[in-house]
PDB file of C-alpha atoms and ligand atoms in Angstrom:
ATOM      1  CA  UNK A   1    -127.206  83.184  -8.292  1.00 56.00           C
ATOM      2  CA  UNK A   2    -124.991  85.192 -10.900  1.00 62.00           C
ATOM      3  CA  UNK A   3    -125.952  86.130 -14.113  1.00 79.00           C
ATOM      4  CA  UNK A   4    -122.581  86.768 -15.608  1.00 85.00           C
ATOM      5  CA  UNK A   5    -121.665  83.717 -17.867  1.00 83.00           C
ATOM      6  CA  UNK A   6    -118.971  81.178 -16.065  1.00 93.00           C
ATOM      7  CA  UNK A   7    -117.404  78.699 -18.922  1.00 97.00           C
ATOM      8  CA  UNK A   8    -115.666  75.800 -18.062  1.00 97.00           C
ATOM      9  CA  UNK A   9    -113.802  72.983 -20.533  1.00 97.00           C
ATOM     10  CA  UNK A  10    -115.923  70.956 -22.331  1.00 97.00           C
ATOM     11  CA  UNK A  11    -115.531  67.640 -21.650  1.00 95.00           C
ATOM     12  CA  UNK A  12    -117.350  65.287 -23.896  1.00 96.00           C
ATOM     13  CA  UNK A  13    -116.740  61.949 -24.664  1.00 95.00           C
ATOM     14  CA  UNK A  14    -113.535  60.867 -26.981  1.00 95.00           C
ATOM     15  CA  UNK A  15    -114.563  58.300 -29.623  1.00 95.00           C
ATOM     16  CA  UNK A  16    -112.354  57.693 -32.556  1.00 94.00           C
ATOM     17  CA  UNK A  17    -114.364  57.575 -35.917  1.00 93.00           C
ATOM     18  CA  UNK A  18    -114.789  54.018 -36.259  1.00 95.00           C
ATOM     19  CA  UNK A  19    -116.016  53.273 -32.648  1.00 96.00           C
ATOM     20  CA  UNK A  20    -118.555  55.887 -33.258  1.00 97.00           C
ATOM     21  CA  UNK A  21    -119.801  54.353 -36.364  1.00 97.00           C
ATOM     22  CA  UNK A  22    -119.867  51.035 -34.225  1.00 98.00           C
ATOM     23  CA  UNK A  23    -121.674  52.614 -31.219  1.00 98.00           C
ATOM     24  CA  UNK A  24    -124.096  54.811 -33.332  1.00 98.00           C
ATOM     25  CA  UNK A  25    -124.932  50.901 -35.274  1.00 98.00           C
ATOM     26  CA  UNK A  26    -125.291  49.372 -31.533  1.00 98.00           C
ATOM     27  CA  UNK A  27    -127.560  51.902 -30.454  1.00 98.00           C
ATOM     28  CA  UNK A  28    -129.749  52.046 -33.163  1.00 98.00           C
ATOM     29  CA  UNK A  29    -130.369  47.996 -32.866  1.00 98.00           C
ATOM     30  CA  UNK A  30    -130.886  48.943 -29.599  1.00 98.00           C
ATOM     31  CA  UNK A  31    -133.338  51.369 -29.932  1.00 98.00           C
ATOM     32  CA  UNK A  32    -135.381  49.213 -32.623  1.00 98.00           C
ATOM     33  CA  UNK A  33    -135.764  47.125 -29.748  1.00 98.00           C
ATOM     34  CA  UNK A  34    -138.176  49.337 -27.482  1.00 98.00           C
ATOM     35  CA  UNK A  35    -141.491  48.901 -27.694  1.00 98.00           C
ATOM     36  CA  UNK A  36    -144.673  50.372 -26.287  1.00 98.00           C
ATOM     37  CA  UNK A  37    -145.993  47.805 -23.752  1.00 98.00           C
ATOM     38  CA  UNK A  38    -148.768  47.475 -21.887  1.00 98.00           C
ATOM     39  CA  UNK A  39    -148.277  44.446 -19.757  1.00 98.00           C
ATOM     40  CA  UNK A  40    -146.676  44.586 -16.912  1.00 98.00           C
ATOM     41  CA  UNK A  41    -145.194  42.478 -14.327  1.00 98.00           C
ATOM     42  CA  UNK A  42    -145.270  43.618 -10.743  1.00 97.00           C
ATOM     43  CA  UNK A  43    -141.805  41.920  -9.997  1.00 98.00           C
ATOM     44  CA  UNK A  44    -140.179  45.038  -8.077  1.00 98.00           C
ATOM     45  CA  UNK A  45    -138.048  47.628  -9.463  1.00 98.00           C
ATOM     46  CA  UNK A  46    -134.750  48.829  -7.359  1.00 98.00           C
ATOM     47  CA  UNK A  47    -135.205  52.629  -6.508  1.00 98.00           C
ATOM     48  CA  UNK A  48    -131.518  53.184  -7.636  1.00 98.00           C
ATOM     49  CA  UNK A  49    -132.020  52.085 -11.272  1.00 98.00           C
ATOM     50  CA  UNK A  50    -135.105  54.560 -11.056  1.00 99.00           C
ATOM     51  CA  UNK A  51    -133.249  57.185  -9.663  1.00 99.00           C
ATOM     52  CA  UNK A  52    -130.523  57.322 -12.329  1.00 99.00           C
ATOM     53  CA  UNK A  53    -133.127  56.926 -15.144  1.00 99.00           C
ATOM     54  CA  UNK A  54    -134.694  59.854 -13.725  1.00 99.00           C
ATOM     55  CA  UNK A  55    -131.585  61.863 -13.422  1.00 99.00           C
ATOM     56  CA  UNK A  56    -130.598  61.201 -17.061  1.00 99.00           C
ATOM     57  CA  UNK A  57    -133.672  62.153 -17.958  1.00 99.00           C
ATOM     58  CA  UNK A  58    -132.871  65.669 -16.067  1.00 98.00           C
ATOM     59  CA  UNK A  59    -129.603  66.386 -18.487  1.00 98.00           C
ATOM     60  CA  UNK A  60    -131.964  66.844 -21.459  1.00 99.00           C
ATOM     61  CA  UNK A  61    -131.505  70.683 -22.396  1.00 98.00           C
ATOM     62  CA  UNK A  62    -133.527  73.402 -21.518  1.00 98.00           C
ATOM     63  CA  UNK A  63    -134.332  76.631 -22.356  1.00 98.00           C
ATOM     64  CA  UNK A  64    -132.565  79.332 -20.515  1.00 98.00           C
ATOM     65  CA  UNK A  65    -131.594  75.797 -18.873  1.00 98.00           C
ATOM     66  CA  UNK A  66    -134.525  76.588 -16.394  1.00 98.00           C
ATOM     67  CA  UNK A  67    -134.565  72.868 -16.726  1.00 98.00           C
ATOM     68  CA  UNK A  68    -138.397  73.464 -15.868  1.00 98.00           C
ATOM     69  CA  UNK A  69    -139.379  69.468 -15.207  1.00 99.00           C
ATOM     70  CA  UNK A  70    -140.709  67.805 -12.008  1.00 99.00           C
ATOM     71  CA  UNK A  71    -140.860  64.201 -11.757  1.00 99.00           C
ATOM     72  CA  UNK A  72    -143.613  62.584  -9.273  1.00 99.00           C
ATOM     73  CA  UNK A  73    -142.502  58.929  -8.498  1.00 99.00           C
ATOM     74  CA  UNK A  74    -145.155  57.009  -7.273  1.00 99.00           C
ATOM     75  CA  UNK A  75    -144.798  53.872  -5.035  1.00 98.00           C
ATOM     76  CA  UNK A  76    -147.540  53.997  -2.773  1.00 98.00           C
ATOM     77  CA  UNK A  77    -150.465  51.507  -4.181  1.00 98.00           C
ATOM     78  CA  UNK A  78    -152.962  53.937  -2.715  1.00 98.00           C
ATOM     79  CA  UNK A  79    -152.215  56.434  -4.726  1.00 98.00           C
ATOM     80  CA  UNK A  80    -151.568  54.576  -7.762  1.00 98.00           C
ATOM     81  CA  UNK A  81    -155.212  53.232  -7.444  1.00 98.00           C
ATOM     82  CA  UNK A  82    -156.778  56.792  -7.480  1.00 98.00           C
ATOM     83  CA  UNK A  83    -154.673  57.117 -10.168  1.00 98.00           C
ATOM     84  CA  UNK A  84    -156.315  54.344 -12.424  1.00 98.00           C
ATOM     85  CA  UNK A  85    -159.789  55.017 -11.263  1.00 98.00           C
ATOM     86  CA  UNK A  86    -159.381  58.869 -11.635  1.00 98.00           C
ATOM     87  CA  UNK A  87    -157.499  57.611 -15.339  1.00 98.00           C
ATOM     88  CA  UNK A  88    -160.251  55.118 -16.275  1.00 98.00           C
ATOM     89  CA  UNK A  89    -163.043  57.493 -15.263  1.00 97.00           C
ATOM     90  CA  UNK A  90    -161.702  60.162 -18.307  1.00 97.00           C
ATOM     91  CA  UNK A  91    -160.363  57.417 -20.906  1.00 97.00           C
ATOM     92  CA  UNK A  92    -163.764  55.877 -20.621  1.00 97.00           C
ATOM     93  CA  UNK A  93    -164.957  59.462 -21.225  1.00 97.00           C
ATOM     94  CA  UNK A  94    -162.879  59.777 -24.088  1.00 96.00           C
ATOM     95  CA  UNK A  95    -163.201  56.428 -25.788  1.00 96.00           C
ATOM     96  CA  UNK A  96    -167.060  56.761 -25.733  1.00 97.00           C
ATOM     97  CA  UNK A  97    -167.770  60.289 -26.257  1.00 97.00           C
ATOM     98  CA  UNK A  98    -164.870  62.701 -26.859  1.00 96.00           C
ATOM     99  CA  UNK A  99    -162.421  60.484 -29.569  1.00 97.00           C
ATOM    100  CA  UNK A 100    -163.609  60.435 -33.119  1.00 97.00           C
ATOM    101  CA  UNK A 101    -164.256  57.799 -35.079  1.00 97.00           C
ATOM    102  CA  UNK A 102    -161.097  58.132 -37.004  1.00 98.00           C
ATOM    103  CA  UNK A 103    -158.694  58.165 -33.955  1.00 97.00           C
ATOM    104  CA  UNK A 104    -160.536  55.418 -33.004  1.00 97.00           C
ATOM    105  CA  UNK A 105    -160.312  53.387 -35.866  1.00 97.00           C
ATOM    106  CA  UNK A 106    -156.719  54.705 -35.887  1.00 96.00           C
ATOM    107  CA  UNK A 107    -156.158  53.212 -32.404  1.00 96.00           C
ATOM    108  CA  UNK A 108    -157.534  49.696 -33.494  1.00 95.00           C
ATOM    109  CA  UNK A 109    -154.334  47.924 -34.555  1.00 94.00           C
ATOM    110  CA  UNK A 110    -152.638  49.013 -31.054  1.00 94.00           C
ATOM    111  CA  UNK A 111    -155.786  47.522 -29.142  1.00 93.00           C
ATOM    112  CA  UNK A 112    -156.178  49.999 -26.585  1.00 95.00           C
ATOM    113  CA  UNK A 113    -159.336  50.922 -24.370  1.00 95.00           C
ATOM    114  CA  UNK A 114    -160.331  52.436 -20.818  1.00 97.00           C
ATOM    115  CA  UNK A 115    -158.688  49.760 -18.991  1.00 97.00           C
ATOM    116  CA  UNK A 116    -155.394  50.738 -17.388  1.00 98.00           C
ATOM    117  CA  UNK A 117    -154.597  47.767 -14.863  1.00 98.00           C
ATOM    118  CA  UNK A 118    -151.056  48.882 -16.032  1.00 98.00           C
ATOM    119  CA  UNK A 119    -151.360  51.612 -13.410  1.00 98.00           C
ATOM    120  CA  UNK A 120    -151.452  49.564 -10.504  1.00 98.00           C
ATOM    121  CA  UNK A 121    -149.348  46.075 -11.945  1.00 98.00           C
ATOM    122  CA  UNK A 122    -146.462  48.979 -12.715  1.00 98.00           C
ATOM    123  CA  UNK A 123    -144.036  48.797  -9.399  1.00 98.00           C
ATOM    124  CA  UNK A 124    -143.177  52.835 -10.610  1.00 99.00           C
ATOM    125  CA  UNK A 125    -145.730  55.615 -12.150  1.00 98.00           C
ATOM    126  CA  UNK A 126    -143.418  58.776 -13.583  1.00 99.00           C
ATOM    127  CA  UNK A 127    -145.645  61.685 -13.473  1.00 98.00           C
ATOM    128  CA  UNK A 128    -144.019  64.108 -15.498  1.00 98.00           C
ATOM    129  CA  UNK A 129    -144.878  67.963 -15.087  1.00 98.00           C
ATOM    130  CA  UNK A 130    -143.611  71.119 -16.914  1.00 98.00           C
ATOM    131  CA  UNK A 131    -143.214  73.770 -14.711  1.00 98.00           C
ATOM    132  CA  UNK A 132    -144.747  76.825 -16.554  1.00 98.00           C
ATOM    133  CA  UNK A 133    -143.122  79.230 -14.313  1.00 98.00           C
ATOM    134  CA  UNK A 134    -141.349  79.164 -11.154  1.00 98.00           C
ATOM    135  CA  UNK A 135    -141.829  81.800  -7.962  1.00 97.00           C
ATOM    136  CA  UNK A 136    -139.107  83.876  -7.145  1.00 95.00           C
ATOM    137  CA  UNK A 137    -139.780  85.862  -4.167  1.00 95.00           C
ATOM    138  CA  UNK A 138    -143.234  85.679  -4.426  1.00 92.00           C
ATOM    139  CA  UNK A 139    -143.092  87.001  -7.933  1.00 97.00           C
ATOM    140  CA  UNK A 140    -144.189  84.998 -11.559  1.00 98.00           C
ATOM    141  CA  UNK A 141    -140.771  84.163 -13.563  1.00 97.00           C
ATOM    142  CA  UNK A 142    -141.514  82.557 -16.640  1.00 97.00           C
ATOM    143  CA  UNK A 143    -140.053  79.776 -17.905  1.00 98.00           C
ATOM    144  CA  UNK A 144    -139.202  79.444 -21.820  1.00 98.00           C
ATOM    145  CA  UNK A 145    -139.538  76.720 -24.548  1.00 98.00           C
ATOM    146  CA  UNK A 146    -141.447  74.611 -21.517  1.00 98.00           C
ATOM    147  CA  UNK A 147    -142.690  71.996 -23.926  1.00 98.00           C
ATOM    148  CA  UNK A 148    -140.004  71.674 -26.098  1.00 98.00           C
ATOM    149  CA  UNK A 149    -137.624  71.333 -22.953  1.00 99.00           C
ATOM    150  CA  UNK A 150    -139.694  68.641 -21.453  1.00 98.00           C
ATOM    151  CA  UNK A 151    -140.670  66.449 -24.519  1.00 98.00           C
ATOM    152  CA  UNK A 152    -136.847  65.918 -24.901  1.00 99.00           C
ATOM    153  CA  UNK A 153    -136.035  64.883 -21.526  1.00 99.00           C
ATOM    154  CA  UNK A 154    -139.093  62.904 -21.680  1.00 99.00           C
ATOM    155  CA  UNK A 155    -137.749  61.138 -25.022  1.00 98.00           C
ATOM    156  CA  UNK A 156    -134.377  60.596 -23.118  1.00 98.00           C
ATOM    157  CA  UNK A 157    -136.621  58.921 -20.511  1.00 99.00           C
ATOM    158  CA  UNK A 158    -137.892  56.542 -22.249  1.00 99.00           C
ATOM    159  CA  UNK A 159    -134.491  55.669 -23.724  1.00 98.00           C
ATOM    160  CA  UNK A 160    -132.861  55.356 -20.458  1.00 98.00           C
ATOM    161  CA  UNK A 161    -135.807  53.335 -19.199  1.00 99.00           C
ATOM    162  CA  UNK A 162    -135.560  51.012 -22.868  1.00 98.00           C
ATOM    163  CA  UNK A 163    -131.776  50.915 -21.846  1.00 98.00           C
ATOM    164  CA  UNK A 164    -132.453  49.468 -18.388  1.00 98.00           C
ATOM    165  CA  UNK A 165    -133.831  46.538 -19.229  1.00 98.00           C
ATOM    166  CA  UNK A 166    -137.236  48.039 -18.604  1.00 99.00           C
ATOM    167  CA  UNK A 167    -140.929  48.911 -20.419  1.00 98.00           C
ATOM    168  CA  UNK A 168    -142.722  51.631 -20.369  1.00 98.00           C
ATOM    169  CA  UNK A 169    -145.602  53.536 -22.644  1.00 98.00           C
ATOM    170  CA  UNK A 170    -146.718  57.505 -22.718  1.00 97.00           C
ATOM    171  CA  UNK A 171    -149.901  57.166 -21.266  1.00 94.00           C
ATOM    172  CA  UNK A 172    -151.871  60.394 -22.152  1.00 90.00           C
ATOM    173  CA  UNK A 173    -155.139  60.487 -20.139  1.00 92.00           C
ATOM    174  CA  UNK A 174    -157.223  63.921 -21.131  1.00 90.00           C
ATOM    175  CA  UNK A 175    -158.096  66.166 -19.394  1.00 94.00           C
ATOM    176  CA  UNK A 176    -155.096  64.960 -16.518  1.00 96.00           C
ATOM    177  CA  UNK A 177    -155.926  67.782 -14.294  1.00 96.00           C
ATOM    178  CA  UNK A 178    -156.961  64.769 -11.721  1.00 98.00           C
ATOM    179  CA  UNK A 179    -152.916  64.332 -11.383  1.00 98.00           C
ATOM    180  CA  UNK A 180    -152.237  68.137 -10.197  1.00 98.00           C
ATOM    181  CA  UNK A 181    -154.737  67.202  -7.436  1.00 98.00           C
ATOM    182  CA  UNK A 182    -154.160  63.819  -6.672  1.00 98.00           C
ATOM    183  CA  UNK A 183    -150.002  64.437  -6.310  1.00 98.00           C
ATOM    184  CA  UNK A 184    -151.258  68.180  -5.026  1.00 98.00           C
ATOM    185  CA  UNK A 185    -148.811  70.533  -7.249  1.00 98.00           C
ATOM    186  CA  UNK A 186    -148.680  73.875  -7.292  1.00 97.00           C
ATOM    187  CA  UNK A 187    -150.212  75.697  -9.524  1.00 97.00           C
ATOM    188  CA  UNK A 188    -146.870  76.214 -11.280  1.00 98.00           C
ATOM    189  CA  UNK A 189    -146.980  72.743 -12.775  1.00 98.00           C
ATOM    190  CA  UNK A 190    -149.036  71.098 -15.615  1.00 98.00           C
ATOM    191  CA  UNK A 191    -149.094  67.621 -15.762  1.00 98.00           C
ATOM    192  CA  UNK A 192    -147.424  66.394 -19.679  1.00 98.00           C
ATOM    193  CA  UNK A 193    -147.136  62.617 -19.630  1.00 98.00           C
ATOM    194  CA  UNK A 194    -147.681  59.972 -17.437  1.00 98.00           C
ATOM    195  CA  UNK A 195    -145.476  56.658 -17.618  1.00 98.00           C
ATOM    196  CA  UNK A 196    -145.503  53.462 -16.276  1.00 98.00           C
ATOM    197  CA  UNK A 197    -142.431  51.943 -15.456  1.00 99.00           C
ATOM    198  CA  UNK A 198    -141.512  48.271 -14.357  1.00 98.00           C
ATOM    199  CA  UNK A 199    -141.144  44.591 -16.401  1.00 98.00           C
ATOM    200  CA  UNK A 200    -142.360  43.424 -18.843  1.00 98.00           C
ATOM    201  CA  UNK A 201    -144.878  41.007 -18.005  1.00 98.00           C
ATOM    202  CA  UNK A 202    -143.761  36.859 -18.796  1.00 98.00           C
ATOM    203  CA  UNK A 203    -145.450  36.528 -22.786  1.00 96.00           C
ATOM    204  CA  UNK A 204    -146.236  39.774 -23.112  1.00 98.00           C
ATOM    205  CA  UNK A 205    -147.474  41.041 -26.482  1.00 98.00           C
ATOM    206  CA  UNK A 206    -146.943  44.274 -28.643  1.00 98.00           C
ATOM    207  CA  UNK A 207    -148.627  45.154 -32.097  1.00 97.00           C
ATOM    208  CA  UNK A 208    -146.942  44.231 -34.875  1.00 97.00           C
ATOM    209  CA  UNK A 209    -145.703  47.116 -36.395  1.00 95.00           C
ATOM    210  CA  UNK A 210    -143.417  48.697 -38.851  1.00 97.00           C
ATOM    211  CA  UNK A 211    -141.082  51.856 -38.781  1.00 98.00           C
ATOM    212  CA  UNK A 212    -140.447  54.280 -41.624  1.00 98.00           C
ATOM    213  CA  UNK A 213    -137.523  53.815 -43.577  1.00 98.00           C
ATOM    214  CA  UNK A 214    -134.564  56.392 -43.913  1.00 98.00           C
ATOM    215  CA  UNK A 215    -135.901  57.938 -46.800  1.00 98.00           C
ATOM    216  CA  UNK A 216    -139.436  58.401 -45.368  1.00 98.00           C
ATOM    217  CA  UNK A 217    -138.145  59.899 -42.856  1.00 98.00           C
ATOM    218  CA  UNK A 218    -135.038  62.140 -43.860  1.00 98.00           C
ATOM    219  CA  UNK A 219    -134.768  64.196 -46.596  1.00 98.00           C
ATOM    220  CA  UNK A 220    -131.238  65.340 -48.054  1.00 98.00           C
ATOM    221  CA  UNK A 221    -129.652  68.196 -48.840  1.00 98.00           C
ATOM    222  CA  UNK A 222    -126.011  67.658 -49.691  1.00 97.00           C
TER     223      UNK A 222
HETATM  224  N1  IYR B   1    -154.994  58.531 -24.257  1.00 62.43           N
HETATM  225  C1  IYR B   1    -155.638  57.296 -24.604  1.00 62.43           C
HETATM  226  C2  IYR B   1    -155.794  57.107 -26.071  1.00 62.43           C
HETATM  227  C3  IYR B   1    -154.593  56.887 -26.880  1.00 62.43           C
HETATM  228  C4  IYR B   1    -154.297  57.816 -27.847  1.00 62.43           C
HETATM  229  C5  IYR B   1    -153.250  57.632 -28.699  1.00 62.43           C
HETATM  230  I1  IYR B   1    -152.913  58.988 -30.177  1.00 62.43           I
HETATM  231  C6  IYR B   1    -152.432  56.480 -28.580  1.00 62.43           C
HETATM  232  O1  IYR B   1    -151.374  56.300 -29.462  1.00 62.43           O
HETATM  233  C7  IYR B   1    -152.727  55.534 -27.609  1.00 62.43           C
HETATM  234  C8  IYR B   1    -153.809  55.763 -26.781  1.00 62.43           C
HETATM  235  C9  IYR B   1    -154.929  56.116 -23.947  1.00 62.43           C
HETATM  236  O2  IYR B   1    -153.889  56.303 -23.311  1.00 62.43           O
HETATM  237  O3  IYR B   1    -155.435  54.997 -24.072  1.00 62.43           O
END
């Protein structure tokens, strides 16, 4: 590995203006489109379409570009059933003891609870971890702007998994230490988000929601 810097042409994409007011239209209807959902069909998934969502996922920046992600892709039903039971044993935790009753009432519209039969009806759990540091020759080497680095390839995730055809959700189980052993990582990684990937199952349902408008969202300084 060299530290000196090595440039190379850029070589981006070449849009002309008025495709790239067309394409950034497209991709917003597009993206308006993706929903959290939480039912699932278990009509399989071919590897290849995960693979490539996984490896766009992987261009998201990084800092240092350490790109300091690992992604656990799990098949196996065995494991994906001590994944819900080790999952339901904390949510149920959480839902009945550790959540107050504001987030609660805050999660009422979106109708969630313990349950997560999602993580065994999904044909593909992501496992996302942020590798805090990496060993190099036996010695601690930090890794920088670790959350920031993997919340965007995360977000470019869950596009590329919208994209596909696919559903997903962020499923955020707390404490998720019970992943680290489960998928045994090294003590290197922290698990950040666990997601679900497969169909959507045939009538499923999503809250009905709204999203901000421009001007909630954006303010202008021209
Ligand atoms: N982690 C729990 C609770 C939960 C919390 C929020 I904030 C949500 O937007 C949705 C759920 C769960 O996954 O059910």
């Amino acid at each position: 590995m060299t530290n000196k810097p090595s440039f190379i042409p850029y070589n981006g994409l070449h849009i002309t203006n008025k495709h790239g007011l067309e394409i950034s239209k497209s991709q917003y209807t597009q993206a308006m489109l993706r929903r959290s959902v939480r039912e699932f069909s278990d009509k399989p998934v071919a590897f290849e379409m995960v693979k490539n969502i996984i490896m766009t996922a992987g261009t998201a920046p990084s800092g240092a570009h350490k790109q300091p992600w690992t992604f656990c892709l799990v098949s196996n039903p065995d494991i994906k059933k001590q994944i819900r039971e080790a999952a339901e044993k904390e949510e149920h935790e959480s839902y009945t003891n550790r959540m107050s009753e504001n987030w609660l009432k805050d999660l009422e519209p979106i109708g969630t609870d313990w349950n997560k039969p999602f993580l065994e009806t999904a044909p593909y759990l992501i496992i996302v971890f942020k590798r805090a540091f990496e060993y190099v020759d036996g010695e601690k080497w930090q890794n920088y702007y670790v959350n920031e680095s993997v919340g965007i390839a995360c977000g470019m995730l869950i596009n590329a998994i919208h994209n596909a055809g696919l559903i997903t959700l962020t499923h955020t189980p707390s404490p998720m230490n019970f992943l680290t052993k489960i998928l045994q990582r090294s003590d290197n990684e922290r698990p950040y988000l666990l997601l679900p990937v497969g169909y959507a199952a045939e009538n499923a349902t999503v809250p009905n929601l709204e999203r901000k408008s421009f001007n909630e969202v954006c303010v202008q300084f021209s």
